[in-house]
XYZ file of C-alpha atoms in Angstrom:
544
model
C 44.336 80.431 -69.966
C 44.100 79.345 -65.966
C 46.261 76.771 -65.179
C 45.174 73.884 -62.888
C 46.035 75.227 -59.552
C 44.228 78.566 -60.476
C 40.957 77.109 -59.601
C 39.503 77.299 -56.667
C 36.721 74.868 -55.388
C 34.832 75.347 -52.308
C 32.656 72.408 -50.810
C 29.830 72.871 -48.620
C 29.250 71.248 -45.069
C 26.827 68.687 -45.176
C 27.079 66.399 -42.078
C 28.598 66.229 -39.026
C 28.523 63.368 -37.016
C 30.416 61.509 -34.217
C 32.096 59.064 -35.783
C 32.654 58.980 -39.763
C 33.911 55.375 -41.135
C 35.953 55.354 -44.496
C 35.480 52.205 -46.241
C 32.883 49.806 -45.827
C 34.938 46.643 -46.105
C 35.977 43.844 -43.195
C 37.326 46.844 -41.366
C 34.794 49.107 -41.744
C 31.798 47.281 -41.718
C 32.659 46.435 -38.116
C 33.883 50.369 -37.143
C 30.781 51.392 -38.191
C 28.863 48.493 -36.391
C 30.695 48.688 -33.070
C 30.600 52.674 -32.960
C 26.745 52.517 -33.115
C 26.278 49.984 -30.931
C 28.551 52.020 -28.265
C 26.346 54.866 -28.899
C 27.623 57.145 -31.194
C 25.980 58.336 -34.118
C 27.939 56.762 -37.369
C 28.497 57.828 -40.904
C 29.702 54.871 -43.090
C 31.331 56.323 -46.100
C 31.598 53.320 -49.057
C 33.006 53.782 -52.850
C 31.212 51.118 -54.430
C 27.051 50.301 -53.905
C 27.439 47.244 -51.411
C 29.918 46.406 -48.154
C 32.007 43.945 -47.607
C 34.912 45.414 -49.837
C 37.097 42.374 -50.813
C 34.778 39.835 -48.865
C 31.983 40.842 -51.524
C 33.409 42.542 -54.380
C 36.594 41.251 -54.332
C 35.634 37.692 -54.711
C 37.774 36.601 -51.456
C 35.439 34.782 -50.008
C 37.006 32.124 -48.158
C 36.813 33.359 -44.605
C 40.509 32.532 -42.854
C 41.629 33.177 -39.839
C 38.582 32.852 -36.861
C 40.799 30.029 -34.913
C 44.409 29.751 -34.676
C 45.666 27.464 -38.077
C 49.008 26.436 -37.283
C 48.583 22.546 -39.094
C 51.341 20.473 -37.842
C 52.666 19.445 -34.044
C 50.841 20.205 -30.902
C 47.764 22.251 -29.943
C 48.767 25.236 -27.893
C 47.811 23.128 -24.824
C 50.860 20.945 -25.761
C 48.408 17.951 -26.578
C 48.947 16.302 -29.879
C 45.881 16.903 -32.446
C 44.682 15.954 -36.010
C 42.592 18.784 -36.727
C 43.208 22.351 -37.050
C 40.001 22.558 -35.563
C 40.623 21.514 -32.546
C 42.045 24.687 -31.509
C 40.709 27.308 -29.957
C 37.994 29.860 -30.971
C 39.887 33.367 -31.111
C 37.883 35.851 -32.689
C 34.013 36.111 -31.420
C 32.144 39.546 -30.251
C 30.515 41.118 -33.402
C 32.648 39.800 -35.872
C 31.171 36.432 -35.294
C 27.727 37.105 -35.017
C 28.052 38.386 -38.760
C 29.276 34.656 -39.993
C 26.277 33.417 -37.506
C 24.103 35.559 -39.103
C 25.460 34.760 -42.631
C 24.845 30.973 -42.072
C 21.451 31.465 -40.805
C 20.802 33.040 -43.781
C 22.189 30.384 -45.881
C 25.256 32.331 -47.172
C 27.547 29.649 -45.924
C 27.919 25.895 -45.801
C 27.732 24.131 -42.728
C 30.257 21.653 -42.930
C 29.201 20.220 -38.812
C 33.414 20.079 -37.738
C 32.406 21.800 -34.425
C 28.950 22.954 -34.744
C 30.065 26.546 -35.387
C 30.598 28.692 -38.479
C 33.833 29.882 -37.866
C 35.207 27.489 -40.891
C 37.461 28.249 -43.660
C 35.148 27.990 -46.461
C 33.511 30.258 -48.904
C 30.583 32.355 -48.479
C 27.959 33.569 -50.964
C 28.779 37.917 -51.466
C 25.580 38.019 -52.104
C 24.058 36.848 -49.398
C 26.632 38.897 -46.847
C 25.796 42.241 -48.887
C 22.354 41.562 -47.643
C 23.514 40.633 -44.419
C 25.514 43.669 -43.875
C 22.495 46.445 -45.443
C 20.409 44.934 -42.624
C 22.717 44.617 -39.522
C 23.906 48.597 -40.084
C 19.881 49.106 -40.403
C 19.150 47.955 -36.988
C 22.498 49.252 -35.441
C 21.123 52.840 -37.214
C 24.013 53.495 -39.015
C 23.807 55.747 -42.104
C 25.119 54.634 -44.780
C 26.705 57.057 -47.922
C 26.785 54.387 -51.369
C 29.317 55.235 -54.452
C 30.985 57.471 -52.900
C 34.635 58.399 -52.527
C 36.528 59.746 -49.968
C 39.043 61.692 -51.151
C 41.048 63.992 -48.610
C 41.088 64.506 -44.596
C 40.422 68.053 -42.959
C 42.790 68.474 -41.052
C 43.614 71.380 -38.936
C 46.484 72.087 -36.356
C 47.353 67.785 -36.931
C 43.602 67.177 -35.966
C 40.935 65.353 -38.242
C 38.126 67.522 -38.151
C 36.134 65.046 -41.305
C 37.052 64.359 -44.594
C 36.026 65.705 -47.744
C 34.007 63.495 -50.043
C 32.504 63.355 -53.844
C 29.369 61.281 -54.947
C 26.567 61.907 -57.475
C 25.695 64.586 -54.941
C 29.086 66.554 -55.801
C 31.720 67.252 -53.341
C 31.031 67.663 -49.732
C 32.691 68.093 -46.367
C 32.201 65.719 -43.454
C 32.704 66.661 -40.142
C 33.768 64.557 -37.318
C 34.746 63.664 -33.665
C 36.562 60.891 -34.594
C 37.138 59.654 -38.012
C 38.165 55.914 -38.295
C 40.194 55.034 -41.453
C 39.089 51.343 -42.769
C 39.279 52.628 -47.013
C 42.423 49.487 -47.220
C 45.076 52.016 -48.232
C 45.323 54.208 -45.557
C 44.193 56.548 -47.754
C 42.658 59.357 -45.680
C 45.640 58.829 -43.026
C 48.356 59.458 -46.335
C 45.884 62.560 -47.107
C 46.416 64.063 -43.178
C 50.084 63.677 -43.785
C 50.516 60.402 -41.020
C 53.706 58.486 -41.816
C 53.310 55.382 -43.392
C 55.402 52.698 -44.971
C 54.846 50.813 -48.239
C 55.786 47.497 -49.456
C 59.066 45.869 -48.083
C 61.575 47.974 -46.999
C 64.841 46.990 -49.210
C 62.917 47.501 -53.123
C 58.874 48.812 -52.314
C 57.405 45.738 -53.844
C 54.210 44.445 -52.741
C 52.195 41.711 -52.818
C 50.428 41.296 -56.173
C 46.826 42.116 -56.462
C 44.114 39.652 -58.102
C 41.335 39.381 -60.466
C 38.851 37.087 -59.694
C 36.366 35.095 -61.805
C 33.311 32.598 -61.731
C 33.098 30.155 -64.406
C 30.222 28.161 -65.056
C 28.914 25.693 -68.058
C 31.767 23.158 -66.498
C 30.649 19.178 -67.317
C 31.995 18.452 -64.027
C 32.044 14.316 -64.537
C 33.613 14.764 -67.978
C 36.937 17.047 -66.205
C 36.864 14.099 -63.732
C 37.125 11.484 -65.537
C 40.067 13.389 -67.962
C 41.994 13.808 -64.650
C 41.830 10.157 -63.436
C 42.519 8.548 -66.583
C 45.876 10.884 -67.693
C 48.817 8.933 -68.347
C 51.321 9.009 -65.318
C 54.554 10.055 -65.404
C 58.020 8.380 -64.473
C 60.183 9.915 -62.116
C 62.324 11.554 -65.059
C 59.622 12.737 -66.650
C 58.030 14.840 -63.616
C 61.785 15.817 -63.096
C 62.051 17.470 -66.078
C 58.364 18.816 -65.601
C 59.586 20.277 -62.424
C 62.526 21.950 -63.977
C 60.624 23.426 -66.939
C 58.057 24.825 -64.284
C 60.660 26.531 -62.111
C 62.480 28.336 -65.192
C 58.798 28.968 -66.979
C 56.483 29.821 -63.924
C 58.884 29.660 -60.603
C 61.661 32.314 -62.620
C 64.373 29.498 -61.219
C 63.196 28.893 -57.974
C 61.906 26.214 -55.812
C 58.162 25.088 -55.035
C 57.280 25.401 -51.650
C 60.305 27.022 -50.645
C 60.176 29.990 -48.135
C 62.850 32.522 -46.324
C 62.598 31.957 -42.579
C 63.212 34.378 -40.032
C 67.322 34.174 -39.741
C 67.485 34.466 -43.411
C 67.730 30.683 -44.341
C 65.725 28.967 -46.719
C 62.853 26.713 -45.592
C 60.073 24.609 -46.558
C 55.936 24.847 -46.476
C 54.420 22.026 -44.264
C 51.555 20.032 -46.197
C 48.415 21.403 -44.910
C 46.400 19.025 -46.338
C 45.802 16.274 -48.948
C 44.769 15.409 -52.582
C 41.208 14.081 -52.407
C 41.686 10.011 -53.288
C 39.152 8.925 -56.233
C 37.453 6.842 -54.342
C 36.336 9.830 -52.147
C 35.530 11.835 -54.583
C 32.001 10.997 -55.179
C 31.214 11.053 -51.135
C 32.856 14.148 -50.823
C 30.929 15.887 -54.342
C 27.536 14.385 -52.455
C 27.986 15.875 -49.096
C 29.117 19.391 -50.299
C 32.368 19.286 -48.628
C 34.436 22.318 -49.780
C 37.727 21.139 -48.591
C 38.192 19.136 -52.456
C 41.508 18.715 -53.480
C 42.813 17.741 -57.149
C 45.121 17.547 -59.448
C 46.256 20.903 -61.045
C 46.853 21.626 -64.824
C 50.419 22.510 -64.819
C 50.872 20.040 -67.429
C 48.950 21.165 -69.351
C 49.372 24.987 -68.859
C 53.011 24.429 -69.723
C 52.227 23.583 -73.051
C 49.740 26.592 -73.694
C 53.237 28.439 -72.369
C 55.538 27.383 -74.474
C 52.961 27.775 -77.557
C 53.294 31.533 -77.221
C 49.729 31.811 -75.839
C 50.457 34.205 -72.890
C 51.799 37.045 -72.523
C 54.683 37.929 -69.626
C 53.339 38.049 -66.396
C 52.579 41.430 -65.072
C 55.312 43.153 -62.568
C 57.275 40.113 -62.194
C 61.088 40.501 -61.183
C 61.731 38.671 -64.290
C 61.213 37.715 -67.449
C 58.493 34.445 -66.796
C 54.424 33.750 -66.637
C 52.086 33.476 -64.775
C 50.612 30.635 -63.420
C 47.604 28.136 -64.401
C 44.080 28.748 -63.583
C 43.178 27.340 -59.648
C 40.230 25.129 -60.670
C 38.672 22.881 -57.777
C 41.488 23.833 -55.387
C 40.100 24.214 -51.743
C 38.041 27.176 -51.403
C 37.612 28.697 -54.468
C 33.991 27.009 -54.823
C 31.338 29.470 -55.354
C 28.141 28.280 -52.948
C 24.823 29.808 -53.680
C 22.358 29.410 -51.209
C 23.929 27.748 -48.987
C 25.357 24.322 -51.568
C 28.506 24.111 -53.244
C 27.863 24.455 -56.809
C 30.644 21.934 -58.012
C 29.750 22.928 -62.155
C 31.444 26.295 -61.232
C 34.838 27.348 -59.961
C 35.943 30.653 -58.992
C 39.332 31.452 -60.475
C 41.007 33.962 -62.695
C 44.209 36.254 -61.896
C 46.093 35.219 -58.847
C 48.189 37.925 -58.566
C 50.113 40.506 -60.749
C 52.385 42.891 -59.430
C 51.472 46.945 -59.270
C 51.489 49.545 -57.515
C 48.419 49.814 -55.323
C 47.929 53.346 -54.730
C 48.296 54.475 -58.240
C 45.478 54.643 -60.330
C 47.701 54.699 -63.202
C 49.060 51.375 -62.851
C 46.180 49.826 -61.277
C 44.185 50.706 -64.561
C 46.545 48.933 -66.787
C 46.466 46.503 -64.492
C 43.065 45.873 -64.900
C 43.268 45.474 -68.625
C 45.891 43.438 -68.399
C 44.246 40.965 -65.759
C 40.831 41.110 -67.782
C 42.601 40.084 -70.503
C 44.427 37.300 -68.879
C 41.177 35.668 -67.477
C 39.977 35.701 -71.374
C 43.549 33.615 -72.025
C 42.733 31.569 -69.000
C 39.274 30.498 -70.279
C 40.215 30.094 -73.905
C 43.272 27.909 -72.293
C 40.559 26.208 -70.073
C 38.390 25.521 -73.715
C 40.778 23.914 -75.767
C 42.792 22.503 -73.233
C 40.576 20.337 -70.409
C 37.927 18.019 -71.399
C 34.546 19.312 -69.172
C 35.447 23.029 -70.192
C 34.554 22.816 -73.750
C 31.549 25.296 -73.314
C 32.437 27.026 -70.677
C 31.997 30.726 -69.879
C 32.347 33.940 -67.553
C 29.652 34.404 -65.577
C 30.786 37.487 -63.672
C 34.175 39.293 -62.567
C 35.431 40.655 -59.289
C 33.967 44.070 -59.616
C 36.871 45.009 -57.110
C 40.331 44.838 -57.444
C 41.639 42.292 -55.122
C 44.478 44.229 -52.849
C 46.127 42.640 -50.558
C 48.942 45.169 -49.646
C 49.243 49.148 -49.758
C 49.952 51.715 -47.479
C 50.789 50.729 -43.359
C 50.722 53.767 -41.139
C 53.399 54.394 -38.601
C 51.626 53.961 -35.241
C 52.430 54.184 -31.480
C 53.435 50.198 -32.049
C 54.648 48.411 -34.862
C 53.815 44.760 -34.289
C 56.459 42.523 -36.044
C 56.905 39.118 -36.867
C 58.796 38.143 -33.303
C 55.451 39.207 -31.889
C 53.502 37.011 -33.990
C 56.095 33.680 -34.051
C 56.285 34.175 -30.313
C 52.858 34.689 -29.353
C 53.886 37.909 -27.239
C 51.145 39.965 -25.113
C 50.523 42.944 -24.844
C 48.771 45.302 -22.019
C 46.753 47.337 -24.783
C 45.079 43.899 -26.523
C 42.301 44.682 -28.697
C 42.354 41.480 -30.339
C 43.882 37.870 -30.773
C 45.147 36.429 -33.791
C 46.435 33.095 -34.407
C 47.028 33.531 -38.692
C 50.162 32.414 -40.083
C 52.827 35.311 -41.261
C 51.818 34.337 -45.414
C 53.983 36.300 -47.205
C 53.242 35.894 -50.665
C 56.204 36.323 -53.179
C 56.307 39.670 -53.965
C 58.483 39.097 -57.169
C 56.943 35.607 -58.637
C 59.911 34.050 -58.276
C 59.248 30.710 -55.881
C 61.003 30.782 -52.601
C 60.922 34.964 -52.244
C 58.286 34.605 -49.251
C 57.568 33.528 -45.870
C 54.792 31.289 -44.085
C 55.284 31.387 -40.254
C 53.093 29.501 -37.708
C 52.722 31.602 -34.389
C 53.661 29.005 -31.486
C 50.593 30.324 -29.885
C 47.926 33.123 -30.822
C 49.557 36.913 -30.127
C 48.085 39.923 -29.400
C 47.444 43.318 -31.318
C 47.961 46.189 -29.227
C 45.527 49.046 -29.750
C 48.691 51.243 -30.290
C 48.562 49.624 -33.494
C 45.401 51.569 -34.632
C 46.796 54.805 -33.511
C 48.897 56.628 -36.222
C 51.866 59.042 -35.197
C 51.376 62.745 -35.479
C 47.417 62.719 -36.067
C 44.690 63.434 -33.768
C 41.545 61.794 -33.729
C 41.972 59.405 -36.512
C 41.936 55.612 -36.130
C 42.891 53.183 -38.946
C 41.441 49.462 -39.099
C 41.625 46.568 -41.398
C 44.739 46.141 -43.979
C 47.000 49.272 -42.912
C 47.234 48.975 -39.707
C 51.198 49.410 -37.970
C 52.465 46.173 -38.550
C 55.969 45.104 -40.201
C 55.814 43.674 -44.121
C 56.048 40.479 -43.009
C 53.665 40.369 -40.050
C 51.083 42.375 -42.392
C 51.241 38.448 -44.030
C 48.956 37.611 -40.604
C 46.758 40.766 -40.008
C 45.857 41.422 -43.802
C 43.617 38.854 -43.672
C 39.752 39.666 -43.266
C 38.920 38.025 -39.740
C 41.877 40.297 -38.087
C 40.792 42.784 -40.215
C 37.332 42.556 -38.887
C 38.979 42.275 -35.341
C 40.448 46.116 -35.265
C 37.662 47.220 -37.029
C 35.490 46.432 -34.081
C 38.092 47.412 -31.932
C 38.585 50.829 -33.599
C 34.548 51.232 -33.875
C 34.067 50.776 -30.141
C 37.511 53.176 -29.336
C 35.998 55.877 -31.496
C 32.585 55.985 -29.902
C 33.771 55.810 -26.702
C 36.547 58.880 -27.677
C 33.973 60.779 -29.247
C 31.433 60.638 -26.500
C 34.306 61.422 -23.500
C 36.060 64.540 -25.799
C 39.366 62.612 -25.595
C 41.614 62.018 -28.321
C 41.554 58.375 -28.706
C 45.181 58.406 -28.609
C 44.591 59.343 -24.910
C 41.801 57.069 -24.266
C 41.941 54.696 -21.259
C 42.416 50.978 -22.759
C 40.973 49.660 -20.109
C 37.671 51.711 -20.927
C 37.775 50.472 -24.333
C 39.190 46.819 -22.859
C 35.918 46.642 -20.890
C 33.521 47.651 -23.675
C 35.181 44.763 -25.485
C 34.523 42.175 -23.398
C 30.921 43.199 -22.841
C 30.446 42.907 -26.465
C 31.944 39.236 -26.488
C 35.551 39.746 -27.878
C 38.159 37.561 -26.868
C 41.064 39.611 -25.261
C 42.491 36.603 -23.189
C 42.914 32.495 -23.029
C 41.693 30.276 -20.264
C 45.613 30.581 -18.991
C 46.099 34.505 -19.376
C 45.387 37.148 -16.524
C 45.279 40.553 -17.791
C 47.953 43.355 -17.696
C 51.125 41.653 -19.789
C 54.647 42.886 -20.003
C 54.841 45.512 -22.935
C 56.815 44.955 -25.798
């Protein structure tokens, strides 16, 4: 009987092209739409049958990250403000003309703040998968649908392509430059480039989510149960409090954070329960930013009636908590309106290991089956949810942390707090440090401001050891903690486009792009719109 490493597969050549993109998410939508547009001819290599990756299929669709969102004290001018969006514009080029093109094609809601659509508010996946099929049209890149990259060839440390399996079997793709934007570093950890995962003292990671829209809600009916519910007395929410923290905090405190010396801080408010008398303007004018009441009160009770199960990967014994319904951003819009009689929600996080299929499958279950508990909770529970159902789930896992490559620079969280520079800026980012808890426990994460956007260096993109491989999006070199800023999809988009333009350019010159001339890639850049540097920046910073 042969035994499993008996059998030998060979898989034929099928393409070779200049630049091959793994991944067709934030990242990788905008490698492959920056490489073409720099001239190289681009392969776009995606698992599922659409782009967009989490922005589409993984139901995170409330676009975060385009201006600098520190919420409290001074704009980075030093002038006092009241709006977040007051500050300045910090990621354009390509990446915005996909939001402008989004809104124009009603796939967003215009709520008029500056005129522009760089907003934090949902978007319709929908309407971006089109989107995104007919930008890499005109941009003439090809696009490969359900398929999966699986390993890199790799010969004397140099990607030569990556080998691939679809409906069409498995194939080998060759390559100048391959740019890695699959969210896991996956074809990097296949060529054997170093790479780090989770937090350094245990491996835990941020938990990954399962996302839900709900729809049959009697929206007037929830209202009016949430206006009219008895209010509570100072003990009572006391004792609320406590029975939250040992239930669904496992003994810690709301809103409490670790700060960068190791003391314990708080969150900032960054915004403000919607008053009643609001309510009805706000509902009319399709204003996303809605904030209510939660159901913790409720939810606490379906707890403690043996209804749920222990959360998933927790540190410790404890559950999960409620359903997000009408919290800001997590309205679906459809054609451009808010549809207020649905609510995205469903499983927040649960804790797994990210790169193992294994655990990621009983993951699934598990989360599947919470969002059943969550709507049967939602049922019996809340007046206005009587006959409600699932319309759809994410059909992608939501991931928010895996694999992050060892590069030439690992940006850390001083960079971000600080706002440092950097001569090899590819991109600004002005995103908070959001570390989520990685154990469920409250108070076992961190949410720092940057004083003033920082740059990511371009070394970032470059993992040790390999040649001619480029990694965008999620993995990118970056500390645990300053992965809370640059996990997000705008700075994901950001290196993609940055990576995109560096490979094309690489390929086209017969340079590794570890060797590439930044200001080459600086230049093409700029010409495509990017923002590299503030009204009060020169080029050529100290390095770190």
């Amino acid at each position: 009987m042969k035994t499993a490493n008996s059998y030998g597969f060979e898989f034929p050549v099928t393409k070779k092209k200049e630049v091959v993109v793994v991944g067709g998410g934030p990242g990788g939508f905008m490698a492959a739409l920056s490489a073409s547009r720099n001239g190289a001819d681009t392969l776009l290599i995606e698992r599922d049958n659409y782009l967009g990756g989490m922005m589409t299929g993984g139901f995170v669709t409330s676009i975060w990250g385009f201006r600098q969102t520190k919420d409290s004290g001074e704009n980075i001018s030093g002038v006092p403000r009241t709006s977040r969006w007051e500050n300045p514009l910090l990621i354009k080029g390509i990446s915005l003309e996909v939001l402008i093109r989004l809104q124009q094609e009603g796939g967003r809601v215009d709520r008029g703040h500056l005129g522009d659509p760089a907003e934090i508010e949902p978007i319709d996946p929908e309407v971006m998968k089109k989107v995104l099929d007919e930008m890499m049209e005109e941009a003439g890149v090809e696009v490969l649908f359900n398929s999966f990259a699986f390993n890199a060839v790799v010969e004397d440390n140099v990607v030569k392509g990556v080998a691939i399996a679809n409906k069409s079997g498995g194939q080998v793709i060759l390559a100048d430059v391959v740019v890695d934007a699959s969210g896991d570093a996956d074809i990097a950890a296949a060529a054997l480039a170093p790479f780090e995962l989770g937090r350094k003292q245990d491996g835990r990671l941020h938990g990954g989510s399962f996302h839900m829209d709900i729809g049959g809600i009697d929206v007037n009916k929830y209202i009016a149960y949430l206006k009219n519910r008895p209010k509570k007395t100072g003990k009572e929410r006391q004792k609320l409090e406590e029975e939250a923290s040992r239930l669904l905090g496992g003994g810690g405190t709301r809103g409490s954070i670790v700060t960068l010396d190791g003391q314990r801080g708080q969150v900032g408010g960054v915004g403000r329960p919607t008053p009643w008398d609001e309510l009805d303007q706000v509902m009319k004018e399709g204003k996303v930013a809605l904030s209510l009441p939660g159901l913790e009160d409720e939810w606490l009770e379906f707890v403690k009636s043996g209804a749920v199960p222990p959360w998933l990967g927790a540190a410790k014994l404890m559950y999960i908590r409620p359903p997000a319904v009408y919290s800001s951003a997590l309205f679906p819009v459809r054609h451009g309106k808010v549809r207020y009689d649905e609510t995205r929600t469903g499983v927040f996080e649960a804790y797994f290991d990210q790169t193992n299929q294994e655990e990621i499958s009983i993951a699934i279950r598990w989360m599947r089956k919470m969002n059943g508990i969550y709507l049967r909770f939602l049922r019996e529970r809340v007046p206005g949810f009587e006959d409600a159902y699932i319309i759809q789930t994410s059909p992608t896992v939501g991931t928010r942390e895996s694999r992050r490559i060892i590069g030439e620079y690992t940006l850390t969280e001083q960079d971000c707090v600080e706002g440092r520079r950097f001569p090899d800026v590819i991109a600004k980012c002005g995103t908070p440090c959001n570390v989520h808890s990685v154990t469920g426990v409250w108070g076992d994460g961190y949410f720092l401001e940057p004083e003033r956007p920082f740059d990511i260096p371009y070394r970032c993109l470059v993992p040790k050891k390999i040649e001619n491989l480029l990694v965008a999006g999620r993995p990118i070199s970056v500390t645990h903690i300053a992965h809370g800023a640059t996990r997000t999809e705008p700075p994901c988009m950001e290196t993609g486009e940055a990576a995109g333009a560096a490979a094309a350019i690489s390929a086209k010159l017969g340079v590794a792009p570890r060797n590439l001339d930044i200001k080459l890639l600086q230049k093409a850049l700029l010409d495509q719109g990017v923002l590299l540097y503030l009204a009060d920046e020169t080029p050529g910073a100290i390095a770190a």
